[in-house]
XYZ file of C-alpha atoms in Angstrom:
718
model
C -79.220 72.513 -29.081
C -75.726 71.344 -28.203
C -73.845 69.755 -31.046
C -72.353 66.231 -30.881
C -68.793 66.067 -29.406
C -66.015 63.880 -30.707
C -64.357 61.109 -28.699
C -61.143 63.072 -28.207
C -63.062 66.059 -26.872
C -64.873 63.885 -24.386
C -61.597 62.314 -23.151
C -60.017 65.730 -22.837
C -62.920 67.198 -20.923
C -63.307 64.218 -18.605
C -59.527 63.996 -17.893
C -59.086 60.570 -19.401
C -56.785 61.548 -22.240
C -53.213 60.309 -22.101
C -50.789 63.169 -21.741
C -47.427 61.372 -21.074
C -44.542 60.916 -23.486
C -44.865 57.114 -23.922
C -41.971 56.316 -21.509
C -41.961 53.044 -19.489
C -42.781 53.216 -15.814
C -39.616 51.258 -14.822
C -36.201 50.505 -16.256
C -36.407 46.812 -15.285
C -36.672 44.545 -18.336
C -40.070 43.023 -18.835
C -40.178 39.261 -19.338
C -42.818 37.971 -21.645
C -45.068 35.120 -20.667
C -43.777 31.564 -21.212
C -45.440 29.604 -23.924
C -46.954 26.835 -21.823
C -47.361 24.549 -24.794
C -43.649 24.213 -25.609
C -40.969 24.985 -23.052
C -38.116 23.066 -21.324
C -35.150 23.675 -19.018
C -31.644 22.265 -18.654
C -31.179 23.357 -15.055
C -28.970 20.809 -13.163
C -29.219 18.326 -16.017
C -25.549 18.392 -17.040
C -22.473 17.583 -14.989
C -20.894 20.912 -15.945
C -23.542 22.632 -13.815
C -22.328 20.879 -10.627
C -19.313 22.322 -8.852
C -18.296 18.852 -7.699
C -17.852 17.759 -11.338
C -16.821 21.062 -12.883
C -13.971 21.938 -10.514
C -11.764 18.868 -11.271
C -12.165 19.395 -15.015
C -11.237 23.075 -14.715
C -8.266 22.151 -12.552
C -7.025 19.606 -15.104
C -7.409 22.155 -17.909
C -5.456 24.741 -15.922
C -2.648 22.243 -15.339
C -2.467 21.438 -19.045
C -2.332 25.143 -19.941
C 0.372 25.802 -17.364
C 2.410 22.846 -18.585
C 2.149 24.070 -22.169
C 3.307 27.551 -21.124
C 6.250 26.125 -19.215
C 7.230 24.064 -22.238
C 7.024 27.080 -24.593
C 9.032 29.174 -22.169
C 11.720 26.496 -21.938
C 11.935 26.227 -25.745
C 12.148 29.996 -26.052
C 15.222 30.026 -23.826
C 16.910 27.401 -26.012
C 16.166 24.278 -24.016
C 16.219 20.990 -25.946
C 13.437 18.494 -25.215
C 14.832 15.177 -23.968
C 11.962 13.077 -25.270
C 10.721 12.448 -28.784
C 7.711 13.981 -30.429
C 5.410 11.142 -29.414
C 6.595 11.335 -25.798
C 6.034 15.090 -25.714
C 2.530 14.698 -27.077
C 1.649 11.990 -24.536
C 3.034 14.027 -21.661
C 1.040 17.062 -22.709
C -2.216 15.183 -23.166
C -2.108 13.377 -19.803
C -3.126 15.759 -16.993
C -2.133 13.243 -14.320
C 1.431 13.112 -15.596
C 1.714 16.895 -15.350
C 0.063 17.118 -11.946
C 1.795 17.061 -8.616
C -1.072 14.818 -7.472
C 0.700 11.891 -9.119
C 3.599 12.126 -6.647
C 3.188 9.212 -4.158
C 5.472 10.938 -1.663
C 2.713 13.538 -1.222
C 0.080 10.865 -0.552
C -0.867 10.008 3.057
C -3.000 6.966 3.905
C -4.755 6.930 7.306
C -6.604 3.930 8.725
C -7.914 4.591 12.256
C -9.096 1.809 14.552
C -10.380 1.329 18.057
C -6.930 0.375 19.350
C -4.356 1.285 16.697
C -3.860 3.981 14.065
C -2.018 3.012 10.895
C -0.511 5.837 8.898
C 2.093 6.167 6.172
C 3.092 7.641 2.823
C 2.164 6.166 -0.528
C 5.836 5.250 -1.054
C 6.038 3.197 2.162
C 5.879 -0.582 1.941
C 4.279 -0.865 5.389
C 2.520 1.697 7.589
C 3.539 3.037 10.962
C 1.361 1.713 13.795
C 0.498 4.073 16.656
C -1.890 3.401 19.564
C -5.092 5.399 19.039
C -4.920 6.900 22.539
C -4.243 10.219 24.227
C -3.245 10.787 27.871
C -4.513 14.017 29.406
C -3.837 15.628 32.759
C -6.593 14.493 35.084
C -7.523 14.224 38.726
C -6.724 10.513 38.863
C -5.585 7.733 36.576
C -8.046 5.278 35.033
C -6.931 2.498 37.398
C -7.873 4.684 40.405
C -11.416 5.470 39.264
C -14.367 3.620 40.732
C -12.530 3.015 44.031
C -9.834 1.131 42.141
C -12.177 -1.534 40.767
C -10.066 -3.853 38.595
C -10.768 -5.176 35.132
C -11.954 -7.856 34.637
C -14.367 -7.083 37.440
C -14.389 -9.461 40.406
C -17.609 -10.090 42.255
C -17.748 -9.955 46.036
C -17.538 -13.384 47.635
C -19.036 -14.361 50.966
C -16.699 -14.833 53.905
C -17.781 -18.460 54.265
C -16.186 -19.347 50.891
C -12.647 -20.750 51.410
C -9.757 -18.818 49.895
C -8.793 -21.771 47.690
C -12.137 -21.523 45.849
C -12.229 -17.742 45.396
C -11.247 -17.571 41.665
C -14.142 -19.887 40.768
C -16.571 -17.415 42.362
C -15.078 -14.151 41.098
C -16.961 -13.931 37.806
C -20.357 -15.287 38.749
C -22.201 -18.526 38.268
C -23.196 -17.775 34.674
C -19.580 -17.449 33.511
C -18.559 -20.568 35.444
C -21.327 -22.642 33.851
C -20.509 -21.442 30.335
C -16.795 -22.014 30.843
C -17.329 -25.563 32.087
C -19.757 -26.312 29.245
C -17.179 -25.122 26.697
C -14.533 -27.293 28.364
C -16.772 -30.349 28.056
C -17.511 -29.563 24.415
C -13.784 -29.233 23.679
C -13.049 -32.615 25.257
C -15.787 -34.193 23.145
C -14.396 -32.638 19.968
C -10.886 -33.839 20.747
C -12.085 -37.391 21.414
C -14.002 -37.358 18.134
C -10.771 -36.342 16.379
C -8.961 -39.325 17.963
C -6.854 -37.117 20.249
C -5.743 -38.159 23.715
C -7.379 -36.279 26.581
C -6.219 -36.810 30.160
C -9.003 -36.494 32.738
C -6.914 -34.625 35.328
C -5.348 -31.895 33.202
C -7.345 -29.170 34.925
C -6.293 -30.347 38.370
C -2.643 -30.372 37.330
C -2.865 -26.775 36.144
C -4.725 -25.518 39.230
C -2.406 -27.261 41.702
C 0.692 -25.965 39.930
C -0.557 -22.368 39.799
C -1.477 -22.311 43.484
C 2.114 -22.991 44.540
C 3.836 -20.384 42.365
C 5.608 -17.333 43.788
C 7.327 -14.537 41.854
C 11.078 -14.309 41.384
C 12.598 -10.839 41.545
C 15.121 -9.737 38.964
C 17.495 -6.892 39.708
C 17.450 -3.916 37.399
C 21.009 -4.425 36.172
C 20.226 -8.048 35.267
C 17.119 -7.200 33.213
C 18.137 -6.525 29.616
C 14.595 -5.604 28.494
C 13.913 -2.678 30.769
C 11.028 -0.429 29.731
C 11.734 3.220 28.909
C 8.979 4.964 30.828
C 7.793 8.403 29.778
C 9.516 11.023 31.889
C 7.314 13.626 33.559
C 8.936 16.922 34.642
C 9.154 17.385 38.397
C 7.344 20.717 38.209
C 3.633 20.435 37.501
C 3.738 23.696 35.529
C 6.291 22.272 33.094
C 4.412 19.011 32.556
C 2.719 18.875 29.134
C -1.052 18.802 28.880
C -1.165 15.567 26.895
C 0.790 12.659 25.439
C -0.201 10.469 22.504
C 0.702 7.072 21.101
C 3.317 4.893 22.746
C 4.347 7.675 25.138
C 0.832 7.734 26.596
C 0.915 3.989 27.358
C 4.292 4.322 29.085
C 3.274 6.979 31.616
C 3.466 5.674 35.223
C 0.029 5.428 36.831
C 1.176 7.245 39.986
C 2.815 10.129 38.133
C 2.644 13.689 39.409
C 0.526 15.196 37.921
C -1.822 12.345 37.078
C -2.681 11.413 33.502
C -5.735 9.525 32.277
C -5.941 7.562 29.026
C -8.717 8.405 26.566
C -9.550 6.204 23.567
C -11.640 8.405 21.202
C -12.822 5.464 19.069
C -14.397 2.434 20.745
C -16.199 -0.484 19.063
C -15.752 1.234 15.694
C -17.673 4.394 16.701
C -17.003 7.448 18.804
C -16.375 6.788 22.491
C -19.350 8.461 24.159
C -18.890 6.529 27.389
C -15.774 8.382 28.576
C -16.448 11.743 26.896
C -19.016 14.311 27.911
C -18.208 16.976 25.307
C -18.230 16.771 21.534
C -15.556 19.455 21.292
C -13.209 17.483 23.532
C -13.682 14.372 21.418
C -13.084 16.390 18.253
C -9.939 17.955 19.706
C -8.469 14.645 20.924
C -8.820 12.962 17.533
C -7.265 15.990 15.845
C -4.299 15.952 18.236
C -3.702 12.209 17.816
C -3.600 12.565 14.029
C -1.463 15.691 14.155
C 1.121 14.154 16.504
C 1.247 10.976 14.395
C 1.950 13.058 11.268
C 4.763 14.861 13.068
C 6.412 11.927 14.858
C 5.893 9.126 12.330
C 5.941 10.908 8.953
C 8.216 13.828 9.786
C 5.766 16.537 8.720
C 6.825 19.246 11.147
C 4.383 21.954 10.091
C 0.685 21.477 9.528
C 0.809 24.112 6.795
C 2.795 21.695 4.621
C -0.228 19.390 4.402
C -1.837 21.750 1.875
C 0.322 20.066 -0.777
C -0.585 16.535 0.363
C -3.453 14.244 -0.500
C -5.059 11.868 2.008
C -6.855 8.535 1.541
C -8.954 8.002 4.654
C -10.367 4.535 5.408
C -13.889 4.418 6.878
C -16.032 1.443 8.010
C -18.285 -0.337 5.535
C -21.403 0.246 7.629
C -20.521 3.743 8.768
C -22.360 6.455 10.644
C -22.726 9.738 8.794
C -21.707 11.920 11.742
C -18.557 9.830 12.171
C -17.537 10.412 8.542
C -18.429 14.106 8.381
C -16.665 14.884 11.662
C -13.430 13.171 10.609
C -13.587 14.794 7.165
C -13.880 18.183 8.851
C -10.805 17.393 10.977
C -8.738 16.376 7.952
C -9.566 19.412 5.811
C -10.155 22.270 8.237
C -7.976 21.341 11.232
C -5.081 19.548 9.551
C -5.413 21.328 6.199
C -5.006 18.514 3.665
C -5.240 19.700 0.081
C -7.419 16.777 -1.022
C -9.148 13.925 0.777
C -10.653 10.688 -0.552
C -12.886 8.352 1.470
C -12.543 4.607 0.987
C -14.469 1.734 2.597
C -12.536 -0.923 4.507
C -13.656 -4.019 2.619
C -13.200 -2.409 -0.787
C -9.736 -1.266 0.245
C -8.954 -4.822 1.404
C -9.765 -6.183 -2.062
C -7.419 -3.595 -3.584
C -4.681 -4.784 -1.236
C -5.401 -8.466 -1.899
C -5.653 -7.984 -5.656
C -9.058 -9.591 -6.096
C -12.309 -8.359 -7.588
C -14.902 -10.489 -5.780
C -14.537 -11.657 -2.186
C -16.192 -11.857 1.209
C -13.991 -9.799 3.527
C -14.012 -10.741 7.231
C -12.138 -8.097 9.236
C -11.654 -8.992 12.932
C -10.421 -5.856 14.654
C -9.728 -5.023 18.260
C -13.307 -4.159 19.238
C -15.415 -4.707 16.121
C -15.761 -7.312 13.393
C -16.953 -6.230 9.953
C -18.139 -8.572 7.208
C -18.942 -7.480 3.668
C -19.189 -8.974 0.184
C -17.351 -7.044 -2.535
C -18.332 -7.622 -6.150
C -16.891 -5.816 -9.176
C -15.269 -3.053 -7.170
C -18.330 -2.217 -5.049
C -19.459 -3.244 -1.589
C -22.815 -5.014 -1.731
C -24.894 -2.760 0.513
C -27.219 -5.382 1.986
C -24.311 -7.688 2.900
C -22.596 -5.274 5.312
C -22.390 -6.456 8.932
C -20.814 -4.709 11.908
C -20.430 -6.825 15.074
C -19.388 -5.147 18.327
C -16.822 -7.748 19.368
C -13.196 -8.429 18.523
C -9.719 -9.185 19.764
C -10.069 -7.123 22.925
C -12.955 -9.339 24.070
C -10.753 -12.384 23.446
C -7.991 -10.834 25.580
C -10.333 -10.064 28.481
C -11.906 -13.537 28.350
C -8.459 -15.144 28.167
C -7.433 -13.385 31.389
C -10.706 -14.357 33.092
C -10.223 -18.005 32.177
C -6.627 -17.905 33.386
C -7.753 -16.383 36.697
C -10.478 -19.018 36.946
C -7.674 -21.615 36.746
C -5.850 -19.875 39.648
C -3.484 -17.746 37.597
C -0.623 -16.967 40.020
C -0.544 -13.249 39.160
C -4.038 -12.802 40.596
C -3.596 -9.028 40.957
C -3.638 -8.443 37.186
C -5.709 -5.388 36.285
C -6.320 -4.496 32.650
C -6.913 -0.877 33.643
C -3.217 -0.644 34.498
C -1.163 0.223 31.461
C 1.608 -2.317 31.917
C -0.891 -5.093 32.676
C -2.840 -4.208 29.535
C 0.311 -4.566 27.415
C 1.170 -7.834 29.189
C -2.272 -9.322 28.517
C -2.023 -8.465 24.813
C 1.397 -10.098 24.587
C 0.210 -13.268 26.347
C -2.801 -13.588 24.048
C -0.801 -13.048 20.870
C 1.819 -15.575 21.943
C -0.363 -18.411 23.234
C -3.825 -18.059 21.664
C -4.530 -20.824 19.147
C -7.427 -22.716 17.532
C -5.338 -25.789 16.744
C -6.425 -28.922 18.595
C -2.814 -30.024 18.827
C -2.009 -26.949 20.967
C -4.480 -27.972 23.693
C -2.152 -29.461 26.289
C -0.649 -28.483 29.613
C 2.163 -26.062 28.863
C 4.360 -23.741 30.857
C 3.987 -19.980 30.469
C 6.708 -17.594 31.671
C 6.300 -13.830 31.688
C 7.846 -10.745 33.239
C 6.085 -7.862 34.971
C 7.877 -4.560 34.609
C 6.153 -1.846 36.621
C 7.476 1.708 37.138
C 9.401 2.091 40.374
C 9.419 -1.680 41.085
C 11.831 -4.537 40.507
C 11.067 -6.828 37.617
C 9.083 -9.915 38.654
C 9.249 -13.216 36.843
C 6.199 -15.479 37.046
C 5.639 -19.036 35.914
C 2.180 -20.439 35.250
C 0.595 -23.374 33.484
C -2.351 -23.267 31.152
C -4.420 -25.926 29.421
C -7.450 -24.957 27.325
C -7.874 -21.240 28.128
C -5.992 -20.062 24.980
C -8.254 -22.188 22.762
C -11.554 -21.443 24.517
C -10.985 -17.677 24.668
C -10.661 -17.536 20.871
C -13.715 -19.807 20.654
C -15.656 -16.860 22.095
C -15.903 -15.440 18.565
C -18.232 -18.354 17.816
C -19.927 -18.261 21.245
C -20.086 -14.521 22.043
C -22.238 -15.068 25.134
C -18.997 -15.776 27.037
C -17.886 -12.169 26.419
C -18.760 -9.289 28.720
C -21.053 -6.877 26.834
C -22.332 -4.928 29.843
C -20.534 -1.626 29.125
C -20.569 -1.447 25.334
C -23.780 0.608 25.021
C -23.165 2.961 27.958
C -23.456 6.611 26.929
C -24.395 5.801 23.329
C -26.043 8.823 21.582
C -25.398 11.056 24.600
C -22.639 13.149 22.976
C -22.947 12.646 19.206
C -26.582 12.799 18.034
C -27.988 10.599 15.322
C -27.721 11.892 11.772
C -31.072 12.929 10.297
C -32.308 14.030 6.898
C -32.287 17.799 6.411
C -35.729 17.785 4.780
C -37.984 15.579 6.893
C -35.829 14.889 9.976
C -35.857 11.089 9.607
C -32.725 9.020 10.455
C -30.539 8.576 7.397
C -27.642 6.390 8.569
C -27.098 3.475 6.147
C -28.687 0.140 7.024
C -28.411 -3.325 5.510
C -30.536 -6.430 5.405
C -27.783 -8.587 6.893
C -27.295 -6.175 9.805
C -31.030 -6.233 10.481
C -30.866 -10.037 10.629
C -28.087 -9.706 13.208
C -30.244 -7.292 15.216
C -33.136 -9.737 15.143
C -30.848 -12.510 16.352
C -29.412 -10.364 19.157
C -32.880 -9.249 20.302
C -34.160 -12.828 20.379
C -36.663 -12.434 17.553
C -37.383 -15.455 15.398
C -35.956 -14.566 12.028
C -36.184 -17.059 9.189
C -32.945 -18.044 7.583
C -32.449 -16.302 4.266
C -32.581 -18.846 1.468
C -30.426 -18.577 -1.609
C -33.418 -19.494 -3.808
C -36.196 -17.647 -2.069
C -36.506 -14.225 -0.505
C -33.828 -12.328 -2.384
C -34.131 -11.481 -6.094
C -31.654 -13.230 -8.333
C -29.595 -11.187 -10.760
C -29.811 -14.015 -13.334
C -32.768 -16.394 -12.763
C -32.029 -20.065 -13.092
C -34.059 -22.463 -15.256
C -35.817 -24.010 -12.253
C -36.770 -20.594 -10.891
C -38.211 -19.589 -14.273
C -40.309 -22.757 -14.475
C -41.580 -22.213 -10.921
C -42.583 -18.648 -11.754
C -44.445 -19.764 -14.918
C -46.328 -22.458 -13.017
C -47.428 -19.905 -10.427
C -48.639 -17.569 -13.161
C -50.635 -20.390 -14.794
C -52.258 -21.244 -11.461
C -53.140 -17.605 -10.974
C -54.752 -17.435 -14.428
C -56.803 -20.582 -13.728
C -58.120 -19.165 -10.463
C -61.121 -16.782 -10.732
C -60.021 -13.283 -9.807
C -61.991 -10.734 -7.857
C -62.604 -7.176 -8.923
C -59.630 -4.915 -9.265
C -59.083 -2.819 -6.153
C -58.571 0.908 -6.291
C -55.326 2.728 -5.708
C -54.104 2.911 -2.098
C -54.900 6.059 -0.186
C -52.096 8.441 0.716
C -50.401 8.116 4.084
C -52.016 10.071 6.874
C -55.610 9.718 5.612
C -58.315 7.991 7.658
C -59.448 4.468 6.926
C -62.078 4.614 4.130
C -63.902 1.544 5.474
C -65.429 3.683 8.197
C -67.421 5.753 5.707
C -69.043 2.786 3.959
C -72.796 2.712 4.679
C -73.941 -0.311 6.597
C -70.568 -0.991 8.213
C -71.492 -1.813 11.796
C -67.944 -2.293 13.146
C -66.560 1.087 14.101
C -62.828 1.359 13.503
C -60.705 4.147 14.978
C -58.973 6.673 12.786
C -55.420 5.481 12.000
C -52.827 8.065 11.010
C -49.321 6.959 10.064
C -46.307 9.214 10.463
C -43.443 7.638 8.472
C -40.827 9.931 10.031
C -41.914 8.992 13.544
C -41.893 5.311 12.639
C -38.341 5.531 11.281
C -37.200 7.412 14.379
C -38.712 4.816 16.705
C -37.174 1.974 14.703
C -33.749 3.640 14.872
C -34.127 4.197 18.635
C -34.966 0.519 19.117
C -31.918 -0.504 17.088
C -29.686 1.667 19.265
C -30.762 -0.336 22.333
C -29.631 -3.636 20.788
C -25.976 -4.654 20.726
C -25.243 -6.325 17.356
C -23.545 -9.571 18.405
C -23.783 -12.910 16.597
C -21.566 -16.014 16.197
C -18.942 -15.319 13.553
C -19.771 -18.286 11.325
C -23.513 -17.537 11.274
C -22.857 -13.848 10.585
C -20.688 -14.767 7.591
C -23.480 -16.933 6.182
C -25.971 -14.097 6.597
C -23.673 -11.731 4.732
C -23.107 -14.263 1.952
C -26.825 -14.926 1.494
C -27.650 -11.233 1.210
C -24.581 -10.560 -0.942
C -25.417 -13.246 -3.507
C -29.043 -12.028 -3.866
C -30.234 -15.540 -4.604
C -27.713 -16.208 -7.377
C -26.220 -19.639 -6.685
C -23.238 -19.072 -8.970
C -22.294 -15.848 -7.238
C -22.782 -17.488 -3.837
C -20.274 -20.178 -4.766
C -17.815 -17.500 -5.898
C -18.112 -15.747 -2.534
C -17.702 -19.046 -0.667
C -14.428 -19.607 -2.496
C -13.065 -16.146 -1.677
C -13.486 -15.559 2.069
C -10.548 -13.343 3.082
C -9.697 -13.253 6.792
C -7.918 -10.043 7.840
C -7.469 -7.853 10.914
C -5.411 -8.232 14.073
C -7.888 -10.692 15.583
C -7.376 -13.053 12.639
C -3.730 -13.687 13.601
C -4.831 -16.428 16.007
C -3.198 -19.643 14.873
C -5.422 -22.003 12.844
C -8.414 -19.650 13.073
C -8.956 -19.802 9.314
C -8.899 -23.601 9.279
C -11.355 -23.814 12.158
C -13.683 -21.250 10.539
C -13.599 -23.189 7.286
C -14.596 -26.392 9.101
C -17.452 -24.622 10.896
C -18.829 -23.227 7.633
C -18.708 -26.660 6.026
C -20.688 -28.078 8.943
C -23.392 -25.445 8.457
C -23.382 -25.615 4.631
C -22.487 -29.217 3.709
C -23.746 -28.779 0.123
C -21.017 -26.194 -0.530
C -18.224 -28.145 1.145
C -15.944 -28.177 -1.898
C -16.383 -24.478 -2.680
C -15.822 -23.117 0.855
C -12.314 -21.724 1.198
C -11.021 -19.312 3.847
C -7.788 -17.777 2.618
C -5.270 -15.473 4.325
C -4.069 -12.302 2.579
C -1.900 -13.093 -0.462
C 1.852 -12.552 -0.783
C 2.281 -13.223 2.959
C 0.995 -9.781 3.895
C 0.386 -8.982 7.534
C -3.427 -9.214 7.870
C -3.412 -6.087 10.027
C -2.087 -3.834 7.244
C -3.893 -5.250 4.207
C -6.581 -2.533 4.398
C -3.975 0.222 4.611
C -2.096 -1.307 1.678
C -5.267 -1.277 -0.409
C -5.746 2.412 0.338
C -2.187 3.026 -0.833
C -2.838 1.153 -4.087
C -6.008 3.135 -4.737
C -4.376 6.468 -3.963
C -1.547 5.822 -6.401
C -3.880 5.158 -9.301
C -4.121 7.843 -11.967
C -6.179 10.777 -10.760
C -7.322 11.508 -14.334
C -11.056 10.920 -14.415
C -11.225 10.127 -10.688
C -13.937 12.335 -9.200
C -13.703 10.971 -5.646
C -11.172 13.543 -4.374
C -12.556 16.360 -2.224
C -10.512 19.541 -2.419
C -10.323 22.082 0.340
C -11.811 24.872 -1.805
C -14.831 22.735 -2.661
C -15.326 21.687 0.953
C -15.134 25.258 2.228
C -17.872 26.195 -0.223
C -20.287 23.254 0.014
C -19.277 21.318 3.151
C -20.358 17.720 3.625
C -22.991 18.078 0.867
C -20.177 17.210 -1.536
C -20.212 13.607 -0.330
C -23.322 12.886 -2.381
C -21.314 13.401 -5.575
C -17.799 12.497 -4.384
C -18.223 9.111 -2.693
C -17.730 5.927 -4.695
C -20.518 4.362 -2.619
C -24.114 5.407 -2.035
C -24.042 8.245 0.479
């Protein structure tokens, strides 16, 4: 009989005994299980863990350490401090005082526009103004394209129409009817204001203009000759491009030909004349680079590494517009630091006010925004695609309608474009007293031709053309949406692919108006939540709650089903009506809504657009609404029309008679030029102490994180 074996013997015989030396199978450290009952994390919960916040603090600390070392080194060599102990302590504790960032001569402020670029140093009182245009070697000039079709475009007239009636038929029946209706309305307004109106003023103007002929002035008798840009005789020696004023002074029939390109149109990228994103990118970079060299004297781009830049962007911007220009400033031009500032907020810095409604009438866009406590109210932002250029084109059309003697004027020609701008700036007015028959004299200086002197008479065209801001249907909007989204795609969210460009409630109201939808007027006591409810609003809310308590309530409904699930009513037994399955895709809905918005041109009368912005900016607070009514600031080149502010104030009082005493449209303070007030505000902001200011984007940070930094660096909601 076999005896009983021990456990060790059995393991040894069966090969289950452990024979190793108790060493671990791997050298990797083993992490114990987390106690699920009590654990927490601090990941991305402190600002020190973000590079966007940590880098400026580390940079300030490094500057303080370096300043302390320099001071100790100077004392070691026997230098005597010039300041007292308290001054030394203050200078050491203030990083901004020790930093080269505080030097305003190293600060560059750039404000680009559709027609002009304003640029200058922080030490400059006023900026340098450069046309935002580049002329490139091309097959033909812009005035030769389209078989030489002029601007404004003339319609073909039947041969049966007499030559004396041609100007009345050039721009179509719709324009003629609107023009005549505006003339009748002006006469009615003038009679209501007890002003004398002669019935035959139009006939006097037309008959005078028909008889005019030009007078030629010899070159040696013309003291204001134009210095045209010289083109080398050899095509190989001719430069590839010109920018700024030189581009506008190139003869149209030069050899080789040059064509003008305006990279920014209507406040966005010009996708109508460009077919390549790289070409658009390169043109903007060259315009900025040449402006820095010619206007600011920065000969080498490498020197910009020691400069800071405050760049002004629109209030209602497009993300691709901002990111593309930021990339140009940091990677192409090489600025050391860049800060983005919104136009309306910058205007309040320049005007020295904290709360205002900023109305900026530019060359091709008009922006309206309410600024309160140093922030732009997001829902009050409005961007209208009309401006001073539309007034210029309509002014020329009205003058031609009244048989303007220089009937060959073509705004595609460079010298005619400059002439039209000068005529508008000199004669445009919204003052009723300026509506009379007056003589206009102007000179036409074309390359290779003798100077011609013309005389013409005008009556109400200068007044009615500016009135187009309040009746935008008189403007020509046919080409403003051509090519939109063909070159620069829409910005989308990186996670779900939905459009993420900023929108506002006031802009949506403008879209509804432009598309013809019936949108209810926003009430100051209704749709929008008030920041501080009034007594009457509180009583109304309590009465509604009491009525709701007195009314028998039905059973409480369940929670809503998640998006994308079928309708639960279909599964209820006894439901005879069959309903189809409805699936909602929120991303697709947002994309379709954005595509529909892109098909609508945001245009609205200026006075109604201001009221929309004010209603959304006040958020139902009557006190804040009255504050905004009393601080409407009119800026921009289009606002330089005489008596425009007075006329706008009267229009607003007609639409809001209950706020007649509070409504006040004011020009920029201290007699500032309204065109440069935004640039001046950027200069004021850039010269503030950089200590504690986290809005500067350094080149090292941008090279590491790219445009993702904007989420933490912008003073507004990105």
